[in-house]
């Protein structure tokens, strides 16, 4: 589904990703762990098409099509969803309005019928229950004045509405207390299917107690330095990141 | 340079032959005042961003009756306001058109009387139409040149249920100077909502010089919205408000399009409990200049003022906001807040914003803030990553930015129209 080959990415004159390889198949859950500054967020942003990153070598393909030169909205329409580490607060833009615009843009692109306001509201009300988001937040401006936990739940809720094939969770666990973390993880687990793949980018192992990954990769110095199963995450938790790459 | 303007002032004197003596005097006084001070240029501090030379050099004409003809089709397409449920008052080239207006005579309708009718039936009330004398060149010019004036009164304790839509259309042939003049009397404890709209159907170099006077008597509530949004032309708007005890004025200015737009808003809070809320929204997409100058005078204790002005400038447009707040001596418990927030959509667009606080009293809470920024790149990316195309994402963010200034406006059609203008231009 997603294939990253020898990906080199620079911001200005600084090379951040230095030849990264990663293959994600449908239904798989991949965790990407690594110390601060290892390039985790860069990887999430580059896949999602954020401006300001220069791909100097290599390629990212999604369903056998290169997405390196695609716009963020085109990547979203192709079925990629990025849950932000810091979801933007957008005062003045209603949550439901934004999400309907997003879903209908996607449907328009896929030549599906757009949902009108009442159809959309009905659709959304079912989704909101399943991720445990307070229904009142739907009519509020996007993330505006939301608590840290509410913002992350809102990301998962948006994911449930847009139904992506690949979801990238960028440090979704950051800033959450243990109860909020469990809730968010539960929301994500409900969205796991045999068709949908996940990339979970995280600094800590604790989220992986609740969302069990098929693969754990350690990102170090712009490359995947080590790949293992869930036990690798536990080892990283005990020993830190320094030993990776020593073997 | 301004010989053309002097010529038009002479035209005014010759046209006023049939007018009563007092009005001739008023007009002469106004012309003398203009002659002694002269027309402002960019060398005057108050007008330094507002280039008027081109209009000063243009041969302008005063409209004659033959100009005041308008087909129904043109009339219908001229306005941005499409709501059906409004009292409609139409002025063509500043002259009240009873035939085109739609006021239905019911108890809840406002009382609307034009100058001629008052001169004939109530000469004292007619004088009242020209009694205000703001010491300012373009207000004097309006006094000298206004061919008509309209008195709109709301009786004591009455609420006018439907908004009053005042549509001012400038039309005819060749370049014109049109001077609409409206006087609004909100009597004690009355409530009304007005939408003043100015439309220019003439070529580039015409000038609409409008004057509006609002008198909010004790306990009244006036909601006033002013829309100037023509594709070309010069527009000078002069709004003068007096607010009495416990009365409240909300006034919004929407300004977009045109060559040069200058709007002067003066509010005097005359008695305790008086308050005003001013908001404005100006939008440039080509090379427009849009300038708002506001002055709020706190002349009594326990008075409040609040201002929020927002500018969105794209293309090569320029926006100006200058907000003066004056708190007189020996008054207490005054609150004043002012915000000027601006969005630049291009590298060459310009915003000039300046608060001017003159405070001669101690017991005052005064806050002001100004911001100038661009659309937030991270917010744009956030929306695009959800699948919203770039242009739509930017439009949504601009819409959100404008929402605060538009939230008071009672007509949806105008908001939609504004967003269409932004979407159609290449600023996003």
XYZ file of C-alpha atoms in Angstrom:
675
model
C 0.000 0.000 0.000
C 2.670 2.473 1.071
C 6.171 2.069 -0.194
C 9.003 4.408 0.755
C 12.292 3.851 -1.004
C 15.633 5.467 -0.212
C 13.852 8.668 0.845
C 16.097 11.674 1.376
C 14.487 14.878 2.590
C 16.025 18.252 3.333
C 14.731 21.374 4.997
C 16.809 24.253 3.709
C 20.383 22.992 3.708
C 19.843 20.408 6.429
C 19.238 16.826 5.415
C 16.762 15.233 7.809
C 15.823 11.918 6.228
C 18.866 10.166 4.834
C 17.730 7.192 2.835
C 14.636 5.810 4.555
C 12.940 2.594 3.466
C 9.525 1.454 4.695
C 6.791 -0.777 3.324
C 3.321 -0.853 4.844
C 0.705 -3.355 3.667
C -3.024 -3.152 4.217
C -4.258 -4.059 7.679
C -0.820 -3.641 9.254
C 0.061 -1.449 12.218
C 3.565 -0.006 12.161
C 5.024 1.920 15.062
C 7.803 4.367 14.341
C 9.787 5.242 17.412
C 12.840 7.324 17.892
C 14.470 10.076 19.900
C 13.642 13.750 19.426
C 15.132 15.115 16.241
C 15.392 11.728 14.546
C 13.024 12.831 11.764
C 9.710 11.288 12.933
C 7.574 14.367 12.361
C 9.327 15.113 9.082
C 8.356 11.664 7.852
C 4.675 12.188 8.766
C 4.612 15.623 7.173
C 6.336 14.536 3.967
C 3.930 11.652 3.438
C 0.998 14.078 3.923
C 2.471 16.551 1.428
C 3.323 19.500 3.649
C 5.197 22.318 1.944
C 8.675 23.309 3.076
C 10.300 19.875 2.696
C 12.441 19.025 -0.289
C 12.620 15.420 -1.431
C 16.158 15.243 -2.840
C 16.203 11.528 -3.612
C 14.007 8.444 -3.484
C 10.248 8.084 -3.675
C 7.043 7.601 -1.713
C 4.338 5.651 -3.478
C 0.818 4.983 -2.255
C -1.158 2.273 -4.027
C 1.519 2.101 -6.711
C 1.461 5.803 -7.464
C 4.121 8.323 -6.480
C 2.752 10.971 -4.115
C 5.941 12.989 -3.711
C 4.738 15.762 -6.037
C 1.110 15.642 -4.989
C -0.765 18.341 -3.078
C -1.883 17.635 0.503
C -5.537 17.504 -0.574
C -4.745 15.029 -3.367
C -2.944 12.773 -0.907
C -5.954 12.982 1.402
C -8.302 12.053 -1.460
C -6.075 9.068 -2.256
C -6.868 7.795 1.247
C -4.136 9.057 3.585
C -5.055 10.692 6.877
C -2.647 12.501 9.176
C -3.669 12.915 12.812
C -1.702 15.959 13.957
C 0.573 16.122 16.967
C -0.718 19.645 17.552
C -4.187 19.908 15.972
C -4.744 23.482 14.818
C -7.234 25.684 16.619
C -9.306 27.464 13.987
C -11.653 29.949 15.661
C -14.619 30.953 13.526
C -14.767 27.664 11.578
C -17.404 25.290 12.790
C -16.215 21.699 13.340
C -19.094 20.064 11.465
C -18.903 22.571 8.627
C -15.191 21.928 8.141
C -15.614 18.191 8.204
C -18.531 18.188 5.752
C -16.459 20.309 3.380
C -13.625 17.785 3.792
C -15.795 14.711 3.253
C -17.625 16.226 0.295
C -14.372 17.341 -1.346
C -13.218 13.744 -1.071
C -16.530 12.382 -2.378
C -16.576 14.867 -5.250
C -13.118 13.738 -6.207
C -14.156 10.099 -6.087
C -17.294 10.863 -8.090
C -19.560 9.920 -5.211
C -22.715 11.787 -4.270
C -22.144 14.639 -1.813
C -23.948 14.578 1.521
C -26.307 17.420 2.346
C -26.330 19.018 5.788
C -28.906 16.699 7.338
C -27.491 13.493 5.818
C -24.076 14.520 7.050
C -25.296 15.310 10.549
C -26.936 11.903 10.831
C -23.757 10.194 9.610
C -21.613 12.179 12.010
C -23.758 11.514 15.066
C -23.169 7.798 14.734
C -19.431 8.318 14.445
C -19.173 10.692 17.349
C -20.545 8.119 19.765
C -18.112 5.447 18.707
C -15.026 7.574 19.430
C -16.360 9.004 22.699
C -16.239 12.660 21.670
C -18.625 14.994 23.468
C -21.360 15.745 20.931
C -21.422 19.387 21.996
C -17.939 19.850 20.535
C -19.307 19.214 17.048
C -20.897 22.631 16.779
C -17.913 24.447 18.271
C -15.141 26.059 16.236
C -12.457 23.566 15.212
C -10.382 22.633 18.296
C -10.922 26.098 19.700
C -10.614 25.978 23.468
C -10.583 22.153 23.415
C -8.543 20.382 26.095
C -5.533 18.345 24.962
C -7.575 15.131 25.173
C -10.527 16.634 23.309
C -8.271 17.752 20.479
C -6.831 14.269 20.040
C -10.269 12.670 20.248
C -11.418 15.139 17.599
C -8.597 13.941 15.334
C -9.685 10.338 15.761
C -13.292 11.385 15.167
C -12.293 13.120 11.917
C -10.470 9.974 10.902
C -13.579 7.902 11.548
C -15.592 10.210 9.284
C -13.070 10.338 6.446
C -12.407 6.563 6.581
C -8.839 6.576 5.237
C -6.925 3.541 4.028
C -3.761 4.698 5.731
C -3.815 6.638 8.984
C -0.680 8.298 10.303
C -0.862 9.181 13.981
C 1.808 11.766 14.732
C 2.597 11.592 18.480
C -1.076 11.203 19.255
C -0.131 10.214 22.814
C 1.717 13.436 23.606
C 0.103 15.578 26.251
C -2.443 12.948 27.286
C -2.971 11.610 30.790
C -3.428 7.876 31.150
C -7.243 7.917 31.039
C -7.343 10.066 27.919
C -4.674 7.879 26.367
C -6.774 4.743 26.966
C -9.854 6.428 25.465
C -8.008 7.574 22.381
C -6.400 4.144 21.933
C -9.797 2.512 22.227
C -11.137 4.846 19.533
C -8.261 3.893 17.256
C -8.667 0.162 17.897
C -12.312 0.403 16.861
C -11.148 1.776 13.525
C -8.749 -1.096 12.862
C -9.854 -3.284 9.960
C -8.165 -5.802 7.708
C -8.077 -3.131 4.983
C -6.839 -0.126 6.926
C -3.170 0.393 7.787
C -1.740 2.549 10.577
C 1.563 4.278 11.130
C 1.907 5.230 14.762
C 4.660 7.739 15.351
C 5.607 7.948 19.003
C 8.412 8.752 21.365
C 7.194 6.472 24.158
C 6.146 2.899 24.354
C 3.038 3.498 26.502
C 0.554 3.991 23.619
C 1.685 0.612 22.290
C 0.388 -1.062 25.474
C -3.074 -0.305 24.120
C -2.539 -0.455 20.362
C -0.474 -3.523 19.620
C 1.726 -2.991 16.540
C 2.729 -5.632 14.013
C 6.069 -3.934 13.471
C 8.189 -1.531 15.485
C 10.807 0.554 13.677
C 13.438 2.696 15.293
C 14.187 5.882 13.433
C 17.645 7.187 14.117
C 19.656 9.780 12.282
C 17.234 9.901 9.354
C 17.073 6.153 8.698
C 15.263 3.100 10.005
C 18.011 1.754 12.250
C 16.196 -1.314 13.579
C 12.942 -3.177 12.971
C 11.294 -5.686 15.272
C 7.943 -6.646 16.773
C 6.182 -5.242 19.847
C 8.956 -6.559 22.079
C 11.362 -4.060 20.540
C 9.229 -1.270 21.970
C 9.499 -2.778 25.435
C 13.243 -3.051 25.085
C 13.476 0.590 24.006
C 11.446 1.555 27.050
C 14.012 -0.189 29.310
C 17.229 0.684 27.564
C 16.518 3.999 25.837
C 17.556 4.768 22.274
C 21.319 5.021 22.654
C 22.107 1.340 22.076
C 20.251 1.209 18.713
C 22.689 1.035 15.853
C 25.487 -0.235 18.095
C 24.838 -3.840 17.065
C -5.552 71.894 -9.338
C -8.930 72.179 -7.688
C -10.445 74.651 -10.135
C -12.917 71.982 -11.200
C -14.167 71.668 -7.657
C -14.505 75.402 -7.353
C -16.507 75.382 -10.550
C -18.895 72.789 -9.181
C -19.355 74.882 -6.063
C -20.475 77.738 -8.328
C -22.898 75.391 -10.090
C -24.455 74.707 -6.721
C -25.252 78.374 -6.134
C -26.982 78.764 -9.475
C -29.079 75.623 -8.989
C -30.496 76.694 -5.656
C -32.624 79.602 -6.923
C -35.974 78.239 -5.840
C -34.811 77.298 -2.357
C -35.854 79.142 0.786
C -33.567 81.879 2.026
C -32.349 80.001 5.124
C -31.145 77.095 3.011
C -29.314 79.373 0.595
C -27.575 80.891 3.611
C -26.636 77.444 4.916
C -25.142 76.492 1.593
C -23.227 79.758 1.279
C -21.815 79.343 4.766
C -20.681 75.835 3.909
C -18.994 77.031 0.712
C -17.248 79.831 2.575
C -15.984 77.335 5.122
C -14.660 75.080 2.384
C -12.973 78.012 0.687
C -11.280 79.091 3.885
C -9.912 75.626 4.689
C -9.659 74.061 1.247
C -9.947 70.424 0.233
C -7.658 67.968 1.974
C -4.667 66.484 0.186
C -2.172 63.801 1.143
C -0.150 66.576 2.797
C -2.798 66.730 5.554
C -1.963 64.229 8.316
C -5.590 63.024 8.458
C -5.660 62.322 4.714
C -2.107 61.224 4.042
C -3.021 57.821 2.585
C -6.059 59.020 0.641
C -5.199 60.210 -2.882
C -7.986 62.484 -4.126
C -6.071 64.549 -6.694
C -7.538 62.629 -9.583
C -11.099 63.388 -8.530
C -10.239 67.026 -7.811
C -8.998 67.304 -11.401
C -12.126 65.734 -12.870
C -14.946 67.850 -14.252
C -17.856 66.665 -12.161
C -21.473 67.517 -12.787
C -24.376 67.832 -10.438
C -27.098 65.403 -11.546
C -30.198 66.864 -13.163
C -33.653 65.258 -13.178
C -33.008 63.611 -16.554
C -30.229 61.602 -14.912
C -32.538 60.177 -12.284
C -34.009 57.463 -14.486
C -33.430 53.842 -13.795
C -34.922 50.703 -15.316
C -36.470 48.164 -12.959
C -33.974 45.553 -14.118
C -31.006 47.749 -13.294
C -32.546 48.579 -9.969
C -33.089 44.955 -9.080
C -29.584 43.869 -9.950
C -27.902 46.871 -8.341
C -28.300 45.835 -4.726
C -26.433 43.145 -2.818
C -29.294 42.922 -0.346
C -31.783 40.314 -1.486
C -33.852 39.703 1.612
C -37.566 40.201 0.953
C -38.691 41.281 4.371
C -37.405 44.859 4.516
C -38.729 48.391 4.330
C -37.231 49.718 1.138
C -36.217 53.343 0.625
C -34.617 54.267 -2.685
C -32.653 57.387 -3.466
C -31.483 58.020 -7.012
C -28.614 60.471 -7.239
C -29.404 61.523 -3.696
C -33.064 62.224 -4.435
C -35.784 60.283 -2.667
C -37.938 58.230 -5.036
C -41.369 57.691 -3.564
C -42.420 55.547 -6.539
C -39.588 53.051 -6.164
C -39.625 52.898 -2.373
C -41.732 50.357 -0.555
C -42.829 51.491 2.855
C -46.438 50.338 3.363
C -48.228 52.654 5.731
C -48.578 50.660 8.896
C -48.091 51.538 12.502
C -44.773 49.761 12.557
C -43.315 51.614 9.562
C -40.793 54.408 10.007
C -41.799 57.958 9.264
C -39.977 59.101 6.107
C -40.092 62.680 4.836
C -38.032 64.295 2.078
C -36.810 67.894 2.042
C -39.380 69.350 -0.401
C -42.304 67.993 1.551
C -40.928 69.404 4.781
C -40.215 72.825 3.282
C -43.844 72.989 2.218
C -45.535 71.543 5.304
C -43.148 71.830 8.218
C -40.542 74.504 7.552
C -39.061 74.184 11.048
C -38.447 70.464 10.595
C -36.894 71.220 7.204
C -34.339 73.491 8.873
C -33.515 70.632 11.196
C -32.250 68.648 8.184
C -29.446 71.143 7.804
C -28.870 72.027 11.451
C -25.949 69.707 12.155
C -22.698 71.332 11.343
C -19.735 69.020 11.593
C -16.611 71.050 10.977
C -15.191 68.962 8.209
C -14.725 69.700 4.491
C -16.657 66.836 2.934
C -19.565 67.278 5.347
C -19.662 70.948 4.312
C -19.526 69.873 0.698
C -22.566 67.704 1.334
C -24.396 70.625 2.964
C -23.590 72.798 -0.042
C -24.514 70.237 -2.678
C -27.260 67.956 -1.305
C -30.266 68.376 -3.628
C -32.520 66.524 -1.245
C -32.410 65.332 2.334
C -34.416 62.649 4.025
C -35.690 62.679 7.575
C -36.399 59.243 9.018
C -38.012 59.232 12.425
C -38.858 56.454 14.784
C -41.503 57.562 17.324
C -41.001 57.214 21.092
C -41.232 53.707 22.546
C -41.690 52.132 19.135
C -39.808 49.224 17.658
C -39.547 49.095 13.881
C -39.874 45.367 13.320
C -38.288 45.055 9.887
C -34.888 46.429 8.928
C -34.991 49.557 6.776
C -32.996 49.208 3.597
C -31.803 52.558 2.257
C -30.511 52.085 -1.233
C -28.520 54.977 -2.675
C -27.885 54.714 -6.383
C -25.642 57.006 -8.398
C -26.492 56.862 -12.090
C -26.900 58.899 -15.290
C -24.288 59.976 -17.823
C -20.780 61.397 -17.428
C -18.953 62.032 -14.177
C -21.103 63.132 -11.319
C -20.940 64.433 -7.811
C -23.810 62.971 -5.815
C -24.535 64.026 -2.251
C -27.094 61.888 -0.411
C -28.106 63.239 2.975
C -29.988 61.220 5.572
C -31.043 62.254 9.043
C -32.198 59.567 11.437
C -34.050 60.448 14.607
C -34.459 57.548 17.008
C -36.748 58.948 19.684
C -36.713 57.875 23.322
C -36.819 54.105 23.865
C -37.298 53.319 20.205
C -35.520 50.566 18.314
C -34.620 50.324 14.674
C -32.281 48.626 12.232
C -31.005 50.353 9.098
C -28.974 49.113 6.188
C -27.542 51.950 4.116
C -26.238 50.749 0.805
C -24.366 52.857 -1.742
C -24.178 51.768 -5.356
C -22.315 53.550 -8.128
C -23.367 52.812 -11.710
C -21.224 55.591 -13.197
C -17.724 55.531 -14.729
C -14.525 55.635 -12.678
C -14.260 59.264 -11.838
C -17.483 60.041 -10.065
C -17.832 60.942 -6.434
C -20.506 59.875 -3.991
C -20.212 62.133 -0.970
C -22.760 60.840 1.518
C -23.669 62.305 4.873
C -25.686 60.453 7.479
C -26.685 61.837 10.859
C -28.014 59.604 13.582
C -29.494 60.982 16.740
C -30.071 58.283 19.334
C -32.320 59.742 22.039
C -32.437 58.384 25.622
C -32.925 54.642 25.873
C -33.017 54.047 22.126
C -31.241 51.307 20.252
C -30.004 51.866 16.715
C -28.496 49.133 14.578
C -26.874 50.704 11.570
C -25.039 49.013 8.729
C -23.421 50.790 5.863
C -22.370 49.021 2.691
C -20.271 50.651 0.007
C -19.289 48.109 -2.583
C -19.230 49.328 -6.156
C -16.786 48.181 -8.772
C -15.392 51.663 -9.325
C -15.635 55.319 -8.353
C -14.813 57.523 -5.407
C -16.782 57.282 -2.214
C -16.636 59.551 0.800
C -18.927 58.566 3.643
C -19.550 60.882 6.573
C -21.398 59.370 9.505
C -22.145 61.507 12.536
C -23.823 59.975 15.575
C -24.986 61.499 18.827
C -25.848 59.124 21.621
C -27.935 60.214 24.631
C -28.532 58.694 28.044
C -28.653 54.882 28.081
C -28.916 54.777 24.310
C -26.883 52.380 22.258
C -25.616 52.493 18.693
C -24.228 49.557 16.772
C -22.741 50.562 13.477
C -21.001 48.358 10.946
C -19.237 49.481 7.814
C -18.613 47.103 4.950
C -16.407 48.591 2.292
C -15.019 46.946 -0.804
C -14.434 47.729 -4.470
C -14.220 51.281 -5.797
C -11.125 53.330 -6.554
C -10.893 55.308 -3.354
C -13.182 54.908 -0.361
C -12.907 57.156 2.643
C -15.268 56.708 5.547
C -15.350 59.114 8.461
C -17.294 57.942 11.461
C -17.812 60.283 14.384
C -19.671 59.235 17.490
C -20.312 61.498 20.439
C -21.408 59.789 23.655
C -23.160 62.735 25.188
C -24.809 61.480 28.354
C -24.217 58.867 31.062
C -25.020 55.323 30.016
C -24.497 56.015 26.332
C -22.604 53.354 24.464
C -21.483 52.497 20.964
C -20.198 49.432 19.171
C -18.401 50.096 15.929
C -17.306 47.379 13.601
C -15.975 47.403 10.140
C -14.764 45.196 7.436
C -12.838 46.306 4.413
C -11.784 44.176 1.566
C -9.407 44.934 -1.295
C -8.704 42.584 -4.162
C -7.235 44.819 -6.921
C -5.764 48.283 -6.335
C -8.449 49.842 -4.154
C -7.742 52.238 -1.341
C -10.114 51.874 1.578
C -9.720 54.202 4.521
C -11.743 54.249 7.746
C -11.237 57.100 10.173
C -13.243 56.839 13.376
C -13.554 59.324 16.211
C -15.329 58.474 19.422
C -15.843 61.262 21.933
C -16.592 60.218 25.494
C -18.254 63.415 26.712
C -19.980 61.970 29.801
C -19.341 59.546 32.649
C -20.414 55.895 32.488
C -19.972 55.691 28.744
C -18.670 52.680 26.831
C -17.235 52.264 23.401
C -16.062 49.209 21.561
C -14.475 49.033 18.124
C -13.494 46.067 15.971
C -12.217 46.777 12.463
C -10.963 44.108 10.142
C -9.185 44.498 6.857
C -8.444 41.869 4.244
C -6.169 43.228 1.544
C -5.074 41.346 -1.548
C -3.646 42.383 -4.925
C -2.142 45.852 -4.773
C -4.834 47.247 -2.484
C -4.263 49.492 0.495
C -6.243 49.586 3.711
C -6.223 52.288 6.356
C -7.695 52.322 9.840
C -7.272 55.288 12.130
C -9.187 55.139 15.402
C -9.312 58.195 17.581
C -10.758 57.949 21.079
C -11.210 61.145 23.010
C -12.072 61.146 26.708
C -12.925 64.579 28.014
C -11.873 66.013 31.389
C -13.565 65.267 34.719
C -15.626 62.299 33.706
C -15.632 58.887 35.346
C -16.111 55.190 34.690
C -15.330 55.252 31.033
C -14.523 52.105 29.113
C -13.097 52.106 25.628
C -11.702 49.240 23.638
C -10.399 49.190 20.126
C -9.136 46.394 17.913
C -7.788 46.534 14.411
C -7.031 43.146 12.918
C -5.782 42.768 9.399
C -4.975 40.077 6.942
C -2.636 40.574 4.003
C -3.197 38.212 1.104
C -0.388 39.443 -1.127
C 3.161 40.711 -0.783
C 2.386 44.142 -2.188
C -0.906 44.869 -0.443
C -0.657 47.377 2.377
C -2.273 48.076 5.721
C -1.815 51.221 7.776
C -3.412 51.080 11.191
C -3.126 53.586 13.974
C -4.842 54.092 17.318
C -5.013 57.642 18.565
C -5.972 57.987 22.188
C -6.507 61.387 23.739
C -7.415 60.915 27.349
C -7.872 63.832 29.705
C -9.484 61.948 32.573
C -8.100 59.407 35.087
C -10.987 57.058 35.615
C -10.754 55.318 32.265
C -10.273 51.722 31.183
C -8.874 51.782 27.731
C -7.558 48.921 25.664
C -6.379 48.802 22.111
C -4.672 46.310 19.892
C -3.647 45.988 16.296
C -2.506 42.971 14.306
C -1.371 42.528 10.725
C -0.742 39.024 9.489
C -1.025 36.544 6.701
C -3.173 33.437 6.470
C -1.673 30.912 8.829
C 0.213 28.317 6.777
C -0.255 25.597 9.409
C -4.022 26.123 9.524
C -4.155 25.982 5.728
C -2.175 22.729 5.734
C -4.431 21.286 8.431
C -7.532 21.846 6.281
C -5.830 20.607 3.114
C -4.633 17.462 4.866
C -8.331 16.779 5.521
C -8.945 16.925 1.765
C -10.140 20.518 1.419
C -8.637 22.101 -1.715
C -6.233 24.984 -1.123
C -8.515 27.696 -2.493
C -11.451 26.525 -0.413
C -9.254 26.169 2.681
C -8.091 29.762 2.319
C -11.622 30.973 1.697
C -12.796 29.212 4.856
C -10.027 30.879 6.861
C -10.819 34.337 5.457
C -14.500 33.733 6.167
C -13.651 32.817 9.732
C -11.550 35.947 10.074
C -14.410 38.118 8.879
C -17.086 36.383 10.911
C -16.741 38.620 13.959
C -17.256 41.788 11.944
C -20.132 40.262 9.989
C -21.938 38.548 12.839
C -24.146 41.574 13.571
C -25.292 41.998 9.977
C -28.953 40.973 9.583
C -28.753 40.093 5.875
C -27.223 36.774 4.832
C -27.136 37.666 1.134
C -24.476 40.316 1.710
C -22.161 37.875 3.479
C -22.515 35.393 0.645
C -21.835 38.126 -1.893
C -18.703 39.226 -0.057
C -17.313 35.728 -0.071
C -18.091 35.435 -3.790
C -16.034 38.554 -4.424
C -13.105 37.030 -2.565
C -13.480 33.671 -4.303
C -13.729 35.232 -7.776
C -10.668 37.410 -7.343
C -7.246 35.874 -7.650
C -6.229 36.793 -4.151
C -6.541 33.297 -2.732
